[in-house]
């Protein structure tokens, strides 16, 4: 086995093991964090918005991770691992003081902040350690494991809370342990020294230059902003809609966990690998546009259905779209950027994702105060579909620039 193949194999092995604790943490952001906030602490909109904005805050901060790494002359994998370990320790604070609403929100929010802050570093690792022709497939394989872990933990966690809501303390310790284990497996990834050009700027805003210089990058960022606002606003209210008695539904803890936490992740298990193959074989603009249609359909079915069947079916559609969305969200910059500019491209992408994520929770709660959930769903769906129309214009061009996004016509730049 040559060195490149050995690096790919070791990266895949470690990422498969890391996907298990990552799947557990996924249930915190998707279901249990909000469910505990509503049912245990009876938190208001401000506190819930703080929690929902934690991952977005980390994404905003990610813009500054790359220049700081340049200054530190560190390695990508070990830097990412240390940030993940810190996130696990922050979550342990919440578990150690489970009766404090402030420490619950603070510890979990800081933990999620850390985990999202290091995303550009992981994307840089995938760009260097995974070959281009099967990068989507390899990422999807770990995505299936991650989703399966989330399904199992979501089911078990829902049962625990159904038996006794006080069992949420065990969930908090599971989240903290998962953060630490994730950092352990990341630390063992093949060490990647930072190899940015010698004239690279260490300005904290230097990565933003790619928005000006790369038209395709700029086009996709605008489209992703349009789609993301609608999708994130809707996702913020999935648990709220089913669990808060003030909305007239008030399902049991297990049913809320099953519908919002298990069903969409089961769909991810089934569809992650096929979407990985699609990512490798089709034009990026086409994949993104199709995914938007499925996201919009899932949201409309969920909020307009008004029955257990439609809530479940909507979450299944949304989960199917999320399977492909996870692959494209994490890897699309690898089709655009030079080898050692991937982390910079990704830091801009995550920064803007974080900006809309910070806006989305407050926007969502404000919208349902002035409109029905039906109207809310239609607004979100139209916003998401508009994003597909926006990139459709660019996708029809036959420029050399867009050719780099076509499988077979693309040669990765060194």
Tab-separated table of C-alpha atoms in Angstrom:
chain	number	residue	atom	x	y	z
A	1	UNK	CA	0.000	0.000	0.000
A	2	UNK	CA	1.492	3.354	-1.049
A	3	UNK	CA	1.639	6.342	1.282
A	4	UNK	CA	-1.418	8.104	-0.179
A	5	UNK	CA	-3.554	4.959	0.103
A	6	UNK	CA	-2.365	4.380	3.670
A	7	UNK	CA	-3.254	7.968	4.595
A	8	UNK	CA	-6.716	7.590	3.078
A	9	UNK	CA	-7.300	4.288	4.884
A	10	UNK	CA	-6.215	5.654	8.266
A	11	UNK	CA	-8.303	8.787	7.826
A	12	UNK	CA	-11.377	6.726	6.940
A	13	UNK	CA	-10.838	4.390	9.900
A	14	UNK	CA	-10.500	7.212	12.413
A	15	UNK	CA	-13.420	9.100	10.914
A	16	UNK	CA	-15.610	5.990	11.150
A	17	UNK	CA	-14.852	5.711	14.857
A	18	UNK	CA	-15.290	9.458	15.341
A	19	UNK	CA	-18.653	9.382	13.595
A	20	UNK	CA	-20.178	7.482	16.535
A	21	UNK	CA	-19.699	10.235	19.156
A	22	UNK	CA	-20.463	12.809	16.464
A	23	UNK	CA	-23.829	11.128	15.911
A	24	UNK	CA	-24.578	11.365	19.621
A	25	UNK	CA	-23.815	15.097	19.577
A	26	UNK	CA	-26.086	15.490	16.535
A	27	UNK	CA	-29.046	14.499	18.711
A	28	UNK	CA	-28.191	17.329	21.101
A	29	UNK	CA	-28.551	19.960	18.402
A	30	UNK	CA	-31.470	18.302	16.616
A	31	UNK	CA	-33.709	17.231	19.491
A	32	UNK	CA	-32.588	16.817	23.075
A	33	UNK	CA	-31.120	20.264	23.695
A	34	UNK	CA	-34.411	21.993	22.902
A	35	UNK	CA	-36.572	19.239	24.426
A	36	UNK	CA	-34.792	19.528	27.785
A	37	UNK	CA	-34.914	23.317	27.602
A	38	UNK	CA	-38.710	23.211	27.078
A	39	UNK	CA	-39.731	20.329	29.347
A	40	UNK	CA	-37.186	20.554	32.202
A	41	UNK	CA	-36.228	24.218	32.488
A	42	UNK	CA	-39.273	25.824	30.789
A	43	UNK	CA	-36.968	28.363	29.175
A	44	UNK	CA	-38.132	31.441	27.340
A	45	UNK	CA	-37.497	32.395	23.734
A	46	UNK	CA	-34.289	34.293	24.524
A	47	UNK	CA	-32.607	31.352	26.246
A	48	UNK	CA	-33.731	28.933	23.525
A	49	UNK	CA	-32.453	31.298	20.852
A	50	UNK	CA	-29.047	31.435	22.590
A	51	UNK	CA	-28.795	27.643	22.481
A	52	UNK	CA	-29.986	27.433	18.879
A	53	UNK	CA	-27.441	30.101	17.899
A	54	UNK	CA	-24.437	28.391	19.531
A	55	UNK	CA	-23.391	26.395	16.470
A	56	UNK	CA	-23.809	29.489	14.336
A	57	UNK	CA	-21.589	31.486	16.656
A	58	UNK	CA	-18.868	28.881	16.231
A	59	UNK	CA	-19.229	29.080	12.473
A	60	UNK	CA	-18.811	32.848	12.580
A	61	UNK	CA	-15.664	32.407	14.664
A	62	UNK	CA	-14.317	29.841	12.174
A	63	UNK	CA	-13.396	32.661	9.796
A	64	UNK	CA	-10.552	33.514	12.145
A	65	UNK	CA	-9.323	29.956	12.787
A	66	UNK	CA	-7.213	29.678	9.623
A	67	UNK	CA	-5.129	32.847	10.121
A	68	UNK	CA	-4.638	31.935	13.771
A	69	UNK	CA	-3.399	28.503	12.663
A	70	UNK	CA	-0.982	30.196	10.274
A	71	UNK	CA	0.390	32.235	13.150
A	72	UNK	CA	0.723	29.216	15.423
A	73	UNK	CA	2.497	27.067	12.788
A	74	UNK	CA	0.491	24.113	14.095
A	75	UNK	CA	-0.944	21.016	12.395
A	76	UNK	CA	-4.521	20.874	11.173
A	77	UNK	CA	-5.574	17.583	12.776
A	78	UNK	CA	-4.184	18.251	16.230
A	79	UNK	CA	-5.542	21.775	16.332
A	80	UNK	CA	-9.009	20.467	15.434
A	81	UNK	CA	-8.684	17.761	18.088
A	82	UNK	CA	-7.808	20.215	20.844
A	83	UNK	CA	-10.821	22.369	19.998
A	84	UNK	CA	-13.084	19.293	20.133
A	85	UNK	CA	-11.659	18.258	23.506
A	86	UNK	CA	-12.358	21.745	24.822
A	87	UNK	CA	-15.925	21.422	23.574
A	88	UNK	CA	-16.366	18.149	25.457
A	89	UNK	CA	-15.094	19.732	28.673
A	90	UNK	CA	-17.554	22.620	28.296
A	91	UNK	CA	-20.404	20.125	27.969
A	92	UNK	CA	-19.136	18.363	31.108
A	93	UNK	CA	-19.805	21.580	33.055
A	94	UNK	CA	-23.504	21.286	32.168
A	95	UNK	CA	-23.526	17.650	33.261
A	96	UNK	CA	-21.759	18.464	36.546
A	97	UNK	CA	-24.332	21.147	37.449
A	98	UNK	CA	-27.547	19.748	35.934
A	99	UNK	CA	-29.955	21.827	38.017
A	100	UNK	CA	-28.601	25.187	36.867
A	101	UNK	CA	-30.397	26.597	33.790
A	102	UNK	CA	-27.559	29.070	33.248
A	103	UNK	CA	-24.846	26.407	33.252
A	104	UNK	CA	-27.031	24.107	31.154
A	105	UNK	CA	-27.325	26.679	28.400
A	106	UNK	CA	-23.807	28.048	28.872
A	107	UNK	CA	-21.925	24.740	28.937
A	108	UNK	CA	-23.742	23.119	26.034
A	109	UNK	CA	-23.668	26.297	23.963
A	110	UNK	CA	-19.907	26.739	24.427
A	111	UNK	CA	-19.374	23.068	23.609
A	112	UNK	CA	-21.307	23.343	20.361
A	113	UNK	CA	-19.496	26.613	19.632
A	114	UNK	CA	-16.166	24.766	19.774
A	115	UNK	CA	-17.317	21.872	17.606
A	116	UNK	CA	-18.482	24.087	14.776
A	117	UNK	CA	-15.502	26.440	14.993
A	118	UNK	CA	-13.129	23.701	13.803
A	119	UNK	CA	-15.163	22.576	10.750
A	120	UNK	CA	-12.889	24.287	8.147
A	121	UNK	CA	-9.928	22.352	9.530
A	122	UNK	CA	-11.738	19.036	9.016
A	123	UNK	CA	-12.632	20.014	5.449
A	124	UNK	CA	-8.952	20.754	4.780
A	125	UNK	CA	-8.149	17.250	6.038
A	126	UNK	CA	-10.705	15.679	3.685
A	127	UNK	CA	-9.289	17.665	0.749
A	128	UNK	CA	-5.747	16.442	1.351
A	129	UNK	CA	-6.360	12.898	2.646
A	130	UNK	CA	-9.255	11.767	0.415
A	131	UNK	CA	-8.839	11.364	-3.377
A	132	UNK	CA	-11.100	13.626	-5.436
A	133	UNK	CA	-12.818	10.897	-7.439
A	134	UNK	CA	-14.319	9.254	-4.342
A	135	UNK	CA	-14.289	11.999	-1.724
A	136	UNK	CA	-18.074	12.216	-1.619
A	137	UNK	CA	-18.427	8.447	-1.267
A	138	UNK	CA	-15.891	8.221	1.583
A	139	UNK	CA	-17.472	11.120	3.418
A	140	UNK	CA	-20.903	9.539	2.933
A	141	UNK	CA	-19.723	6.231	4.421
A	142	UNK	CA	-18.817	7.979	7.668
A	143	UNK	CA	-22.061	9.933	7.365
A	144	UNK	CA	-24.053	6.683	7.391
A	145	UNK	CA	-22.269	5.563	10.577
A	146	UNK	CA	-22.838	8.959	12.152
A	147	UNK	CA	-26.523	8.905	11.279
A	148	UNK	CA	-26.913	5.331	12.568
A	149	UNK	CA	-25.335	6.347	15.873
A	150	UNK	CA	-27.731	9.291	16.071
A	151	UNK	CA	-30.717	7.000	15.418
A	152	UNK	CA	-29.702	4.571	18.154
A	153	UNK	CA	-28.954	7.277	20.688
A	154	UNK	CA	-32.069	9.239	19.741
A	155	UNK	CA	-34.225	6.170	20.317
A	156	UNK	CA	-32.523	5.281	23.617
A	157	UNK	CA	-32.538	8.886	24.831
A	158	UNK	CA	-36.213	9.282	23.981
A	159	UNK	CA	-37.024	6.131	25.961
A	160	UNK	CA	-34.994	7.364	28.951
A	161	UNK	CA	-36.801	10.682	29.031
A	162	UNK	CA	-40.135	8.938	28.535
A	163	UNK	CA	-39.536	6.802	31.625
A	164	UNK	CA	-38.368	9.706	33.764
A	165	UNK	CA	-37.603	13.230	32.601
A	166	UNK	CA	-34.921	13.397	35.317
A	167	UNK	CA	-32.818	11.005	33.265
A	168	UNK	CA	-31.708	13.965	31.156
A	169	UNK	CA	-28.617	14.137	33.403
A	170	UNK	CA	-27.346	10.888	31.861
A	171	UNK	CA	-27.763	12.396	28.425
A	172	UNK	CA	-25.652	15.396	29.414
A	173	UNK	CA	-22.801	13.124	30.500
A	174	UNK	CA	-23.113	11.181	27.242
A	175	UNK	CA	-22.744	14.406	25.253
A	176	UNK	CA	-19.669	15.430	27.262
A	177	UNK	CA	-18.028	12.010	26.855
A	178	UNK	CA	-18.770	12.058	23.134
A	179	UNK	CA	-17.001	15.383	22.728
A	180	UNK	CA	-13.865	14.057	24.400
A	181	UNK	CA	-13.882	10.769	22.425
A	182	UNK	CA	-14.334	12.709	19.177
A	183	UNK	CA	-11.245	14.763	19.994
A	184	UNK	CA	-9.269	11.580	20.691
A	185	UNK	CA	-9.963	10.113	17.244
A	186	UNK	CA	-9.297	13.412	15.507
A	187	UNK	CA	-5.928	13.697	17.274
A	188	UNK	CA	-4.953	10.346	15.745
A	189	UNK	CA	-5.585	11.460	12.146
A	190	UNK	CA	-2.524	11.655	9.861
A	191	UNK	CA	-0.650	14.798	10.881
A	192	UNK	CA	-0.984	17.553	8.312
A	193	UNK	CA	1.462	20.413	8.581
A	194	UNK	CA	0.055	23.721	7.381
A	195	UNK	CA	1.561	24.355	3.959
A	196	UNK	CA	0.089	27.667	2.914
A	197	UNK	CA	2.238	29.742	0.541
A	198	UNK	CA	5.026	31.714	2.150
A	199	UNK	CA	3.391	35.032	1.270
A	200	UNK	CA	0.059	34.113	2.904
A	201	UNK	CA	-1.444	36.935	4.912
A	202	UNK	CA	-2.273	36.372	8.572
A	203	UNK	CA	-4.935	39.070	8.575
A	204	UNK	CA	-8.034	37.789	10.362
A	205	UNK	CA	-10.205	38.849	7.398
A	206	UNK	CA	-7.878	37.640	4.650
A	207	UNK	CA	-10.064	34.669	3.675
A	208	UNK	CA	-12.837	37.009	2.508
A	209	UNK	CA	-10.812	37.928	-0.591
A	210	UNK	CA	-12.034	34.730	-2.278
A	211	UNK	CA	-15.581	36.104	-2.374
A	212	UNK	CA	-14.358	38.901	-4.639
A	213	UNK	CA	-12.011	36.796	-6.763
A	214	UNK	CA	-14.110	33.667	-7.428
A	215	UNK	CA	-17.469	34.228	-9.166
A	216	UNK	CA	-18.725	30.652	-8.757
A	217	UNK	CA	-17.890	30.783	-5.071
A	218	UNK	CA	-19.777	34.063	-4.746
A	219	UNK	CA	-22.797	32.698	-6.644
A	220	UNK	CA	-23.071	29.618	-4.463
A	221	UNK	CA	-22.629	31.633	-1.274
A	222	UNK	CA	-25.556	33.882	-2.226
A	223	UNK	CA	-27.726	30.883	-3.102
A	224	UNK	CA	-26.769	29.114	0.113
A	225	UNK	CA	-27.678	32.223	2.105
A	226	UNK	CA	-31.160	32.334	0.559
A	227	UNK	CA	-31.744	28.625	1.106
A	228	UNK	CA	-30.172	28.598	4.562
A	229	UNK	CA	-32.350	31.341	6.018
A	230	UNK	CA	-35.521	29.474	5.073
A	231	UNK	CA	-34.250	26.044	6.070
A	232	UNK	CA	-32.687	27.045	9.389
A	233	UNK	CA	-35.698	29.100	10.450
A	234	UNK	CA	-37.953	26.091	9.861
A	235	UNK	CA	-35.565	23.653	11.565
A	236	UNK	CA	-35.457	25.843	14.680
A	237	UNK	CA	-39.174	25.238	15.233
A	238	UNK	CA	-39.545	21.502	14.584
A	239	UNK	CA	-39.294	20.581	18.275
A	240	UNK	CA	-41.000	23.777	19.434
A	241	UNK	CA	-44.004	23.077	17.187
A	242	UNK	CA	-44.576	19.551	18.531
A	243	UNK	CA	-43.466	19.933	22.171
A	244	UNK	CA	-44.675	23.332	23.358
A	245	UNK	CA	-48.258	23.070	24.718
A	246	UNK	CA	-48.981	26.650	23.671
A	247	UNK	CA	-49.099	25.526	20.026
A	248	UNK	CA	-51.857	22.996	20.724
A	249	UNK	CA	-50.017	19.743	19.881
A	250	UNK	CA	-47.940	18.801	22.962
A	251	UNK	CA	-46.736	15.333	21.954
A	252	UNK	CA	-44.995	13.087	24.472
A	253	UNK	CA	-41.216	13.262	24.927
A	254	UNK	CA	-40.738	9.957	23.113
A	255	UNK	CA	-42.894	10.961	20.139
A	256	UNK	CA	-41.103	14.303	19.785
A	257	UNK	CA	-37.720	12.574	19.959
A	258	UNK	CA	-38.859	9.916	17.474
A	259	UNK	CA	-40.313	12.282	14.879
A	260	UNK	CA	-37.699	15.071	14.996
A	261	UNK	CA	-34.648	13.102	16.119
A	262	UNK	CA	-34.930	9.550	14.801
A	263	UNK	CA	-37.017	9.690	11.591
A	264	UNK	CA	-34.870	12.286	9.748
A	265	UNK	CA	-31.683	10.533	10.834
A	266	UNK	CA	-33.006	7.175	9.648
A	267	UNK	CA	-33.509	8.853	6.286
A	268	UNK	CA	-29.891	10.052	6.463
A	269	UNK	CA	-28.745	6.474	7.080
A	270	UNK	CA	-30.548	5.279	3.957
A	271	UNK	CA	-29.705	8.166	1.625
A	272	UNK	CA	-26.239	9.409	2.686
A	273	UNK	CA	-24.322	6.926	0.539
A	274	UNK	CA	-26.437	7.469	-2.614
A	275	UNK	CA	-26.071	11.219	-2.240
A	276	UNK	CA	-22.304	10.748	-1.883
A	277	UNK	CA	-22.267	9.006	-5.258
A	278	UNK	CA	-24.444	11.752	-6.759
A	279	UNK	CA	-22.045	14.400	-5.445
A	280	UNK	CA	-19.104	12.673	-7.150
A	281	UNK	CA	-20.895	12.238	-10.500
A	282	UNK	CA	-23.033	15.312	-11.154
A	283	UNK	CA	-22.559	19.045	-11.561
A	284	UNK	CA	-22.554	20.791	-8.203
A	285	UNK	CA	-25.169	23.361	-9.256
A	286	UNK	CA	-27.576	20.596	-10.284
A	287	UNK	CA	-27.137	18.689	-7.021
A	288	UNK	CA	-27.695	21.840	-4.977
A	289	UNK	CA	-30.851	22.817	-6.870
A	290	UNK	CA	-32.428	19.355	-6.505
A	291	UNK	CA	-31.649	19.229	-2.800
A	292	UNK	CA	-33.429	22.551	-2.296
A	293	UNK	CA	-36.635	21.099	-3.753
A	294	UNK	CA	-36.578	18.207	-1.279
A	295	UNK	CA	-35.855	20.533	1.654
A	296	UNK	CA	-38.826	22.733	0.740
A	297	UNK	CA	-41.124	19.725	0.277
A	298	UNK	CA	-40.200	18.318	3.686
A	299	UNK	CA	-40.862	21.608	5.468
A	300	UNK	CA	-44.201	22.129	3.731
A	301	UNK	CA	-45.373	18.586	4.529
A	302	UNK	CA	-44.341	18.912	8.178
A	303	UNK	CA	-46.037	22.220	8.968
A	304	UNK	CA	-49.034	21.956	6.617
A	305	UNK	CA	-49.897	18.302	7.286
A	306	UNK	CA	-51.469	18.639	10.762
A	307	UNK	CA	-51.271	14.920	11.543
A	308	UNK	CA	-48.835	12.324	12.836
A	309	UNK	CA	-48.411	10.876	9.351
A	310	UNK	CA	-47.510	14.206	7.739
A	311	UNK	CA	-45.166	15.225	10.562
A	312	UNK	CA	-43.328	11.928	10.135
A	313	UNK	CA	-43.355	12.042	6.338
A	314	UNK	CA	-42.167	15.652	6.324
A	315	UNK	CA	-39.287	14.804	8.631
A	316	UNK	CA	-38.381	11.829	6.433
A	317	UNK	CA	-38.241	14.054	3.329
A	318	UNK	CA	-36.250	16.670	5.200
A	319	UNK	CA	-33.872	13.990	6.491
A	320	UNK	CA	-33.367	12.635	2.974
A	321	UNK	CA	-32.479	16.123	1.772
A	322	UNK	CA	-30.264	16.612	4.803
A	323	UNK	CA	-28.292	13.498	3.857
A	324	UNK	CA	-27.275	15.109	0.583
A	325	UNK	CA	-27.029	18.532	2.168
A	326	UNK	CA	-24.454	17.312	4.681
A	327	UNK	CA	-22.236	15.927	1.927
A	328	UNK	CA	-22.425	18.989	-0.308
A	329	UNK	CA	-22.167	21.451	2.587
A	330	UNK	CA	-18.984	19.843	3.907
A	331	UNK	CA	-17.217	19.169	0.596
A	332	UNK	CA	-18.335	21.600	-2.109
A	333	UNK	CA	-15.461	24.030	-1.540
A	334	UNK	CA	-13.016	21.212	-2.364
A	335	UNK	CA	-14.267	21.470	-5.980
A	336	UNK	CA	-13.497	25.171	-6.124
A	337	UNK	CA	-10.407	25.886	-4.070
A	338	UNK	CA	-6.729	25.261	-4.616
A	339	UNK	CA	-5.336	22.515	-2.402
A	340	UNK	CA	-4.150	24.746	0.432
A	341	UNK	CA	-6.911	27.330	0.145
A	342	UNK	CA	-9.692	24.893	1.093
A	343	UNK	CA	-9.702	25.834	4.776
A	344	UNK	CA	-9.931	29.524	3.831
A	345	UNK	CA	-12.833	28.909	1.437
A	346	UNK	CA	-14.570	26.767	4.048
A	347	UNK	CA	-14.041	29.346	6.772
A	348	UNK	CA	-15.885	31.923	4.639
A	349	UNK	CA	-18.680	29.423	3.954
A	350	UNK	CA	-19.055	28.496	7.634
A	351	UNK	CA	-18.814	32.162	8.652
A	352	UNK	CA	-21.790	33.053	6.446
A	353	UNK	CA	-23.639	29.927	7.581
A	354	UNK	CA	-23.075	31.124	11.120
A	355	UNK	CA	-24.365	34.598	10.328
A	356	UNK	CA	-27.659	33.244	8.996
A	357	UNK	CA	-27.778	30.753	11.847
A	358	UNK	CA	-27.534	33.586	14.358
A	359	UNK	CA	-30.388	35.378	12.633
A	360	UNK	CA	-32.632	32.351	12.016
A	361	UNK	CA	-33.738	31.457	15.595
A	362	UNK	CA	-34.771	34.985	16.519
A	363	UNK	CA	-36.360	35.444	13.093
A	364	UNK	CA	-38.310	32.188	13.433
A	365	UNK	CA	-39.713	33.009	16.874
A	366	UNK	CA	-40.564	36.530	15.721
A	367	UNK	CA	-42.349	35.233	12.599
A	368	UNK	CA	-44.671	32.855	14.474
A	369	UNK	CA	-45.790	35.742	16.670
A	370	UNK	CA	-47.219	37.539	13.635
A	371	UNK	CA	-48.244	34.644	11.360
A	372	UNK	CA	-49.562	31.096	11.530
A	373	UNK	CA	-47.312	28.069	11.179
A	374	UNK	CA	-48.927	27.420	7.778
A	375	UNK	CA	-47.906	30.838	6.474
A	376	UNK	CA	-44.497	30.451	8.088
A	377	UNK	CA	-43.922	27.167	6.228
A	378	UNK	CA	-44.933	28.665	2.880
A	379	UNK	CA	-42.567	31.623	3.337
A	380	UNK	CA	-39.688	29.265	4.189
A	381	UNK	CA	-40.483	26.972	1.260
A	382	UNK	CA	-40.624	29.795	-1.276
A	383	UNK	CA	-37.312	31.191	0.012
A	384	UNK	CA	-35.611	27.815	-0.423
A	385	UNK	CA	-36.996	27.280	-3.941
A	386	UNK	CA	-35.887	30.791	-4.943
A	387	UNK	CA	-32.307	29.745	-4.196
A	388	UNK	CA	-32.564	27.004	-6.833
A	389	UNK	CA	-33.742	29.518	-9.408
A	390	UNK	CA	-30.837	31.806	-8.590
A	391	UNK	CA	-28.137	29.215	-9.244
A	392	UNK	CA	-30.062	27.860	-12.240
A	393	UNK	CA	-29.077	30.929	-14.278
A	394	UNK	CA	-25.404	30.369	-13.552
A	395	UNK	CA	-25.672	26.606	-14.111
A	396	UNK	CA	-26.848	27.116	-17.708
A	397	UNK	CA	-23.683	28.981	-18.631
A	398	UNK	CA	-20.960	27.027	-20.421
A	399	UNK	CA	-18.020	29.018	-19.161
A	400	UNK	CA	-14.660	27.448	-18.372
A	401	UNK	CA	-15.240	28.545	-14.807
A	402	UNK	CA	-18.323	26.374	-14.274
A	403	UNK	CA	-16.670	23.453	-16.066
A	404	UNK	CA	-14.491	22.863	-13.017
A	405	UNK	CA	-17.678	21.815	-11.203
A	406	UNK	CA	-18.467	19.109	-13.744
A	407	UNK	CA	-17.255	15.562	-12.920
A	408	UNK	CA	-14.782	14.326	-15.480
A	409	UNK	CA	-13.946	17.844	-16.650
A	410	UNK	CA	-12.466	18.844	-13.324
A	411	UNK	CA	-8.793	18.559	-12.454
A	412	UNK	CA	-8.008	19.476	-8.929
A	413	UNK	CA	-5.596	22.332	-8.651
A	414	UNK	CA	-2.509	22.010	-6.548
